[in-house]
Amino acid sequence: MTFMPARRTLLHHEKHDRSFNCRRTATATERAERHLLFALPGSAAFDGLDRPWWQLAGAAAATLLQTWAARRRRRRDLAQIDRQTLRDAGIDPGIAAFEAAQPFWRPSLPLRDIGR
């Protein structure tokens, strides 16, 4: 069975008013979207979206390069730590050696098992 919405009968002034067709009220979905998107003051999710795409791409590239440099530094420092210090810190030396050998573009692995 299909749902058939009830027909709305137009009032006399609505039949002859040409501007009636141009006016449209917001639907409940549109009101909810407006509330969610624009009623959040200072939402960081929408910061910078008014900028051109090339500025956003430049900022994303700079962030990626900073992340890669930080990974490279951390892995270089991890390779210089001796086995006894790693064991004292609760890090398996084999996992530390594996992590230190990873290229900078690969995400970091957890060095400690949190569940222990």
Short mmCIF file of N, CA and C in Angstrom, two decimals:
data_model
loop_
_atom_site.label_atom_id
_atom_site.label_comp_id
_atom_site.label_asym_id
_atom_site.label_seq_id
_atom_site.Cartn_x
_atom_site.Cartn_y
_atom_site.Cartn_z
N MET A 1 0.84 -1.17 0.00
CA MET A 1 0.00 0.00 0.00
C MET A 1 0.89 1.24 0.00
N THR A 2 0.64 2.15 -0.89
CA THR A 2 1.45 3.36 -0.98
C THR A 2 0.76 4.48 -0.23
N PHE A 3 1.57 5.34 0.29
CA PHE A 3 1.05 6.49 1.03
C PHE A 3 0.73 7.61 0.06
N MET A 4 -0.45 8.11 0.13
CA MET A 4 -0.88 9.23 -0.71
C MET A 4 -1.12 10.43 0.19
N PRO A 5 -0.36 11.50 0.03
CA PRO A 5 -0.58 12.67 0.88
C PRO A 5 -1.93 13.30 0.56
N ALA A 6 -2.50 13.87 1.59
CA ALA A 6 -3.80 14.53 1.41
C ALA A 6 -3.63 15.76 0.52
N ARG A 7 -4.56 15.99 -0.36
CA ARG A 7 -4.51 17.16 -1.23
C ARG A 7 -4.88 18.38 -0.42
N ARG A 8 -4.14 19.41 -0.64
CA ARG A 8 -4.40 20.66 0.06
C ARG A 8 -5.20 21.55 -0.88
N THR A 9 -6.28 22.07 -0.41
CA THR A 9 -7.07 22.97 -1.24
C THR A 9 -6.54 24.37 -1.06
N LEU A 10 -6.37 25.06 -2.13
CA LEU A 10 -5.85 26.42 -2.09
C LEU A 10 -6.95 27.38 -1.69
N LEU A 11 -6.56 28.34 -0.90
CA LEU A 11 -7.50 29.40 -0.55
C LEU A 11 -7.67 30.32 -1.74
N HIS A 12 -8.72 31.13 -1.71
CA HIS A 12 -9.03 31.99 -2.83
C HIS A 12 -7.88 32.95 -3.15
N HIS A 13 -7.28 33.56 -2.10
CA HIS A 13 -6.20 34.52 -2.36
C HIS A 13 -4.94 33.82 -2.84
N GLU A 14 -4.75 32.53 -2.52
CA GLU A 14 -3.57 31.82 -2.98
C GLU A 14 -3.68 31.44 -4.46
N LYS A 15 -4.89 31.24 -4.95
CA LYS A 15 -5.07 30.89 -6.35
C LYS A 15 -4.65 32.00 -7.27
N HIS A 16 -4.84 33.22 -6.86
CA HIS A 16 -4.59 34.36 -7.73
C HIS A 16 -3.30 35.10 -7.39
N ASP A 17 -2.63 34.69 -6.36
CA ASP A 17 -1.41 35.38 -5.94
C ASP A 17 -0.22 34.71 -6.63
N ARG A 18 0.41 35.42 -7.59
CA ARG A 18 1.54 34.84 -8.32
C ARG A 18 2.77 34.67 -7.43
N SER A 19 2.90 35.46 -6.39
CA SER A 19 4.06 35.36 -5.52
C SER A 19 3.96 34.15 -4.60
N PHE A 20 2.81 33.52 -4.53
CA PHE A 20 2.65 32.36 -3.65
C PHE A 20 3.57 31.22 -4.06
N ASN A 21 3.72 31.01 -5.34
CA ASN A 21 4.57 29.93 -5.81
C ASN A 21 6.04 30.18 -5.54
N CYS A 22 6.44 31.43 -5.41
CA CYS A 22 7.84 31.76 -5.17
C CYS A 22 8.22 31.59 -3.70
N ARG A 23 7.25 31.78 -2.81
CA ARG A 23 7.54 31.64 -1.38
C ARG A 23 7.55 30.18 -1.01
N ARG A 24 8.56 29.82 -0.28
CA ARG A 24 8.66 28.44 0.15
C ARG A 24 9.21 28.42 1.55
N THR A 25 8.58 27.68 2.40
CA THR A 25 9.08 27.57 3.77
C THR A 25 10.10 26.44 3.83
N ALA A 26 11.00 26.55 4.77
CA ALA A 26 12.04 25.53 4.92
C ALA A 26 11.44 24.25 5.47
N THR A 27 11.88 23.14 4.95
CA THR A 27 11.41 21.85 5.46
C THR A 27 12.10 21.56 6.79
N ALA A 28 11.62 20.54 7.46
CA ALA A 28 12.21 20.18 8.75
C ALA A 28 13.66 19.77 8.59
N THR A 29 13.99 19.09 7.50
CA THR A 29 15.37 18.67 7.25
C THR A 29 16.26 19.89 7.04
N GLU A 30 15.79 20.84 6.27
CA GLU A 30 16.58 22.05 6.03
C GLU A 30 16.79 22.83 7.31
N ARG A 31 15.75 22.90 8.15
CA ARG A 31 15.91 23.61 9.43
C ARG A 31 16.91 22.88 10.32
N ALA A 32 16.87 21.56 10.32
CA ALA A 32 17.81 20.79 11.14
C ALA A 32 19.25 20.98 10.64
N GLU A 33 19.43 20.96 9.31
CA GLU A 33 20.77 21.18 8.76
C GLU A 33 21.27 22.57 9.10
N ARG A 34 20.42 23.56 8.98
CA ARG A 34 20.82 24.93 9.31
C ARG A 34 21.21 25.02 10.78
N HIS A 35 20.46 24.34 11.63
CA HIS A 35 20.77 24.36 13.06
C HIS A 35 22.11 23.69 13.32
N LEU A 36 22.35 22.54 12.70
CA LEU A 36 23.58 21.81 12.95
C LEU A 36 24.80 22.51 12.38
N LEU A 37 24.66 23.08 11.18
CA LEU A 37 25.82 23.66 10.52
C LEU A 37 26.16 25.06 11.01
N PHE A 38 25.15 25.85 11.27
CA PHE A 38 25.43 27.26 11.54
C PHE A 38 25.17 27.67 12.98
N ALA A 39 24.58 26.83 13.76
CA ALA A 39 24.30 27.20 15.14
C ALA A 39 25.44 26.83 16.08
N LEU A 40 26.47 26.19 15.56
CA LEU A 40 27.60 25.83 16.39
C LEU A 40 28.63 26.95 16.36
N PRO A 41 28.67 27.78 17.38
CA PRO A 41 29.63 28.88 17.35
C PRO A 41 31.06 28.37 17.52
N GLY A 42 31.94 28.85 16.68
CA GLY A 42 33.35 28.50 16.78
C GLY A 42 33.65 27.06 16.46
N SER A 43 32.86 26.43 15.64
CA SER A 43 33.11 25.04 15.29
C SER A 43 34.36 24.95 14.42
N ALA A 44 35.31 24.16 14.84
CA ALA A 44 36.58 24.04 14.10
C ALA A 44 36.40 23.25 12.81
N ALA A 45 35.30 22.51 12.68
CA ALA A 45 35.09 21.71 11.49
C ALA A 45 34.90 22.57 10.25
N PHE A 46 34.45 23.80 10.42
CA PHE A 46 34.16 24.65 9.27
C PHE A 46 35.18 25.78 9.10
N ASP A 47 36.22 25.79 9.91
CA ASP A 47 37.23 26.83 9.79
C ASP A 47 37.98 26.69 8.47
N GLY A 48 38.12 27.76 7.73
CA GLY A 48 38.90 27.78 6.52
C GLY A 48 38.18 27.29 5.29
N LEU A 49 36.93 26.89 5.39
CA LEU A 49 36.23 26.38 4.22
C LEU A 49 35.86 27.48 3.24
N ASP A 50 36.00 28.72 3.66
CA ASP A 50 35.71 29.83 2.75
C ASP A 50 36.94 30.21 1.92
N ARG A 51 38.07 29.53 2.17
CA ARG A 51 39.29 29.82 1.41
C ARG A 51 39.31 29.02 0.12
N PRO A 52 40.07 29.47 -0.89
CA PRO A 52 40.18 28.72 -2.15
C PRO A 52 40.87 27.37 -1.92
N TRP A 53 40.64 26.46 -2.86
CA TRP A 53 41.15 25.10 -2.71
C TRP A 53 42.67 25.04 -2.67
N TRP A 54 43.34 25.94 -3.41
CA TRP A 54 44.81 25.86 -3.44
C TRP A 54 45.41 26.26 -2.11
N GLN A 55 44.73 27.13 -1.36
CA GLN A 55 45.23 27.47 -0.03
C GLN A 55 45.02 26.30 0.93
N LEU A 56 43.89 25.62 0.80
CA LEU A 56 43.64 24.46 1.65
C LEU A 56 44.62 23.34 1.33
N ALA A 57 44.92 23.14 0.05
CA ALA A 57 45.87 22.10 -0.35
C ALA A 57 47.27 22.43 0.16
N GLY A 58 47.64 23.70 0.12
CA GLY A 58 48.95 24.11 0.63
C GLY A 58 49.08 23.86 2.12
N ALA A 59 48.03 24.18 2.87
CA ALA A 59 48.05 23.94 4.32
C ALA A 59 48.10 22.45 4.62
N ALA A 60 47.37 21.65 3.85
CA ALA A 60 47.39 20.20 4.06
C ALA A 60 48.77 19.63 3.74
N ALA A 61 49.40 20.12 2.70
CA ALA A 61 50.74 19.64 2.33
C ALA A 61 51.76 20.02 3.41
N ALA A 62 51.65 21.23 3.94
CA ALA A 62 52.58 21.65 5.00
C ALA A 62 52.41 20.79 6.25
N THR A 63 51.18 20.47 6.60
CA THR A 63 50.92 19.61 7.75
C THR A 63 51.48 18.21 7.52
N LEU A 64 51.31 17.69 6.32
CA LEU A 64 51.83 16.37 6.00
C LEU A 64 53.36 16.34 6.09
N LEU A 65 54.01 17.37 5.59
CA LEU A 65 55.48 17.42 5.66
C LEU A 65 55.96 17.51 7.11
N GLN A 66 55.25 18.26 7.94
CA GLN A 66 55.61 18.35 9.36
C GLN A 66 55.45 17.00 10.05
N THR A 67 54.37 16.28 9.70
CA THR A 67 54.14 14.96 10.29
C THR A 67 55.25 14.00 9.88
N TRP A 68 55.62 14.02 8.62
CA TRP A 68 56.68 13.14 8.14
C TRP A 68 58.01 13.46 8.82
N ALA A 69 58.32 14.75 8.99
CA ALA A 69 59.58 15.13 9.65
C ALA A 69 59.59 14.67 11.10
N ALA A 70 58.45 14.80 11.78
CA ALA A 70 58.38 14.36 13.18
C ALA A 70 58.56 12.84 13.29
N ARG A 71 57.95 12.08 12.37
CA ARG A 71 58.13 10.63 12.38
C ARG A 71 59.58 10.25 12.15
N ARG A 72 60.21 10.94 11.21
CA ARG A 72 61.61 10.64 10.90
C ARG A 72 62.50 10.90 12.12
N ARG A 73 62.26 12.02 12.83
CA ARG A 73 63.02 12.34 14.04
C ARG A 73 62.80 11.30 15.14
N ARG A 74 61.51 10.94 15.37
CA ARG A 74 61.20 9.96 16.41
C ARG A 74 61.84 8.61 16.11
N ARG A 75 61.81 8.19 14.87
CA ARG A 75 62.39 6.89 14.52
C ARG A 75 63.91 6.92 14.60
N ARG A 76 64.52 8.03 14.27
CA ARG A 76 65.97 8.15 14.39
C ARG A 76 66.37 8.11 15.87
N ASP A 77 65.60 8.82 16.72
CA ASP A 77 65.89 8.80 18.15
C ASP A 77 65.64 7.42 18.76
N LEU A 78 64.60 6.74 18.29
CA LEU A 78 64.29 5.40 18.79
C LEU A 78 65.41 4.41 18.46
N ALA A 79 66.02 4.56 17.31
CA ALA A 79 67.11 3.66 16.89
C ALA A 79 68.36 3.85 17.76
N GLN A 80 68.50 5.00 18.39
CA GLN A 80 69.70 5.28 19.20
C GLN A 80 69.56 4.82 20.66
N ILE A 81 68.38 4.40 21.07
CA ILE A 81 68.17 3.97 22.46
C ILE A 81 68.64 2.53 22.61
N ASP A 82 69.38 2.24 23.71
CA ASP A 82 69.90 0.88 23.89
C ASP A 82 68.80 -0.07 24.39
N ARG A 83 69.09 -1.37 24.30
CA ARG A 83 68.08 -2.41 24.59
C ARG A 83 67.62 -2.37 26.05
N GLN A 84 68.54 -2.14 26.97
CA GLN A 84 68.17 -2.15 28.39
C GLN A 84 67.22 -0.99 28.71
N THR A 85 67.46 0.16 28.16
CA THR A 85 66.58 1.31 28.39
C THR A 85 65.20 1.05 27.81
N LEU A 86 65.15 0.43 26.64
CA LEU A 86 63.86 0.09 26.04
C LEU A 86 63.09 -0.89 26.92
N ARG A 87 63.79 -1.91 27.44
CA ARG A 87 63.12 -2.88 28.32
C ARG A 87 62.63 -2.20 29.59
N ASP A 88 63.41 -1.28 30.14
CA ASP A 88 62.99 -0.55 31.34
C ASP A 88 61.74 0.29 31.07
N ALA A 89 61.60 0.75 29.85
CA ALA A 89 60.44 1.55 29.49
C ALA A 89 59.24 0.70 29.10
N GLY A 90 59.43 -0.63 29.07
CA GLY A 90 58.33 -1.53 28.73
C GLY A 90 58.14 -1.70 27.24
N ILE A 91 59.21 -1.46 26.48
CA ILE A 91 59.13 -1.57 25.02
C ILE A 91 60.00 -2.75 24.59
N ASP A 92 59.45 -3.61 23.77
CA ASP A 92 60.20 -4.75 23.24
C ASP A 92 61.24 -4.22 22.26
N PRO A 93 62.53 -4.57 22.43
CA PRO A 93 63.57 -4.08 21.52
C PRO A 93 63.35 -4.50 20.07
N GLY A 94 62.76 -5.67 19.84
CA GLY A 94 62.49 -6.09 18.46
C GLY A 94 61.44 -5.20 17.79
N ILE A 95 60.39 -4.83 18.54
CA ILE A 95 59.37 -3.94 18.00
C ILE A 95 59.96 -2.55 17.76
N ALA A 96 60.83 -2.11 18.68
CA ALA A 96 61.46 -0.80 18.50
C ALA A 96 62.35 -0.79 17.27
N ALA A 97 63.09 -1.88 17.03
CA ALA A 97 63.95 -1.95 15.84
C ALA A 97 63.11 -1.97 14.57
N PHE A 98 61.99 -2.71 14.61
CA PHE A 98 61.10 -2.74 13.45
C PHE A 98 60.53 -1.36 13.17
N GLU A 99 60.09 -0.66 14.22
CA GLU A 99 59.52 0.69 14.05
C GLU A 99 60.57 1.66 13.54
N ALA A 100 61.80 1.56 14.03
CA ALA A 100 62.87 2.48 13.61
C ALA A 100 63.23 2.26 12.14
N ALA A 101 63.01 1.05 11.62
CA ALA A 101 63.36 0.75 10.23
C ALA A 101 62.26 1.15 9.24
N GLN A 102 61.10 1.55 9.72
CA GLN A 102 59.99 1.91 8.83
C GLN A 102 60.27 3.23 8.11
N PRO A 103 59.80 3.38 6.88
CA PRO A 103 59.96 4.66 6.19
C PRO A 103 59.05 5.73 6.82
N PHE A 104 59.41 6.97 6.59
CA PHE A 104 58.71 8.08 7.26
C PHE A 104 57.25 8.21 6.85
N TRP A 105 56.86 7.72 5.71
CA TRP A 105 55.48 7.91 5.26
C TRP A 105 54.52 6.89 5.87
N ARG A 106 55.03 5.86 6.52
CA ARG A 106 54.15 4.89 7.16
C ARG A 106 53.80 5.36 8.57
N PRO A 107 52.53 5.18 8.97
CA PRO A 107 52.14 5.61 10.33
C PRO A 107 52.88 4.82 11.40
N SER A 108 52.99 5.43 12.56
CA SER A 108 53.70 4.80 13.67
C SER A 108 52.88 3.67 14.29
N LEU A 109 53.57 2.68 14.78
CA LEU A 109 52.94 1.56 15.48
C LEU A 109 52.98 1.83 16.97
N PRO A 110 52.05 1.25 17.75
CA PRO A 110 52.16 1.37 19.21
C PRO A 110 53.34 0.53 19.68
N LEU A 111 54.19 1.11 20.50
CA LEU A 111 55.39 0.40 20.95
C LEU A 111 55.13 -0.46 22.17
N ARG A 112 54.17 -0.09 22.98
CA ARG A 112 53.84 -0.85 24.17
C ARG A 112 52.48 -1.49 24.02
N ASP A 113 52.34 -2.65 24.62
CA ASP A 113 51.03 -3.32 24.65
C ASP A 113 50.27 -2.72 25.82
N ILE A 114 49.21 -1.99 25.54
CA ILE A 114 48.45 -1.29 26.58
C ILE A 114 47.74 -2.30 27.50
N GLY A 115 47.38 -3.45 26.98
CA GLY A 115 46.62 -4.43 27.73
C GLY A 115 47.39 -5.13 28.85
N ARG A 116 48.70 -5.03 28.89
CA ARG A 116 49.49 -5.74 29.91
C ARG A 116 49.34 -5.13 31.26
#
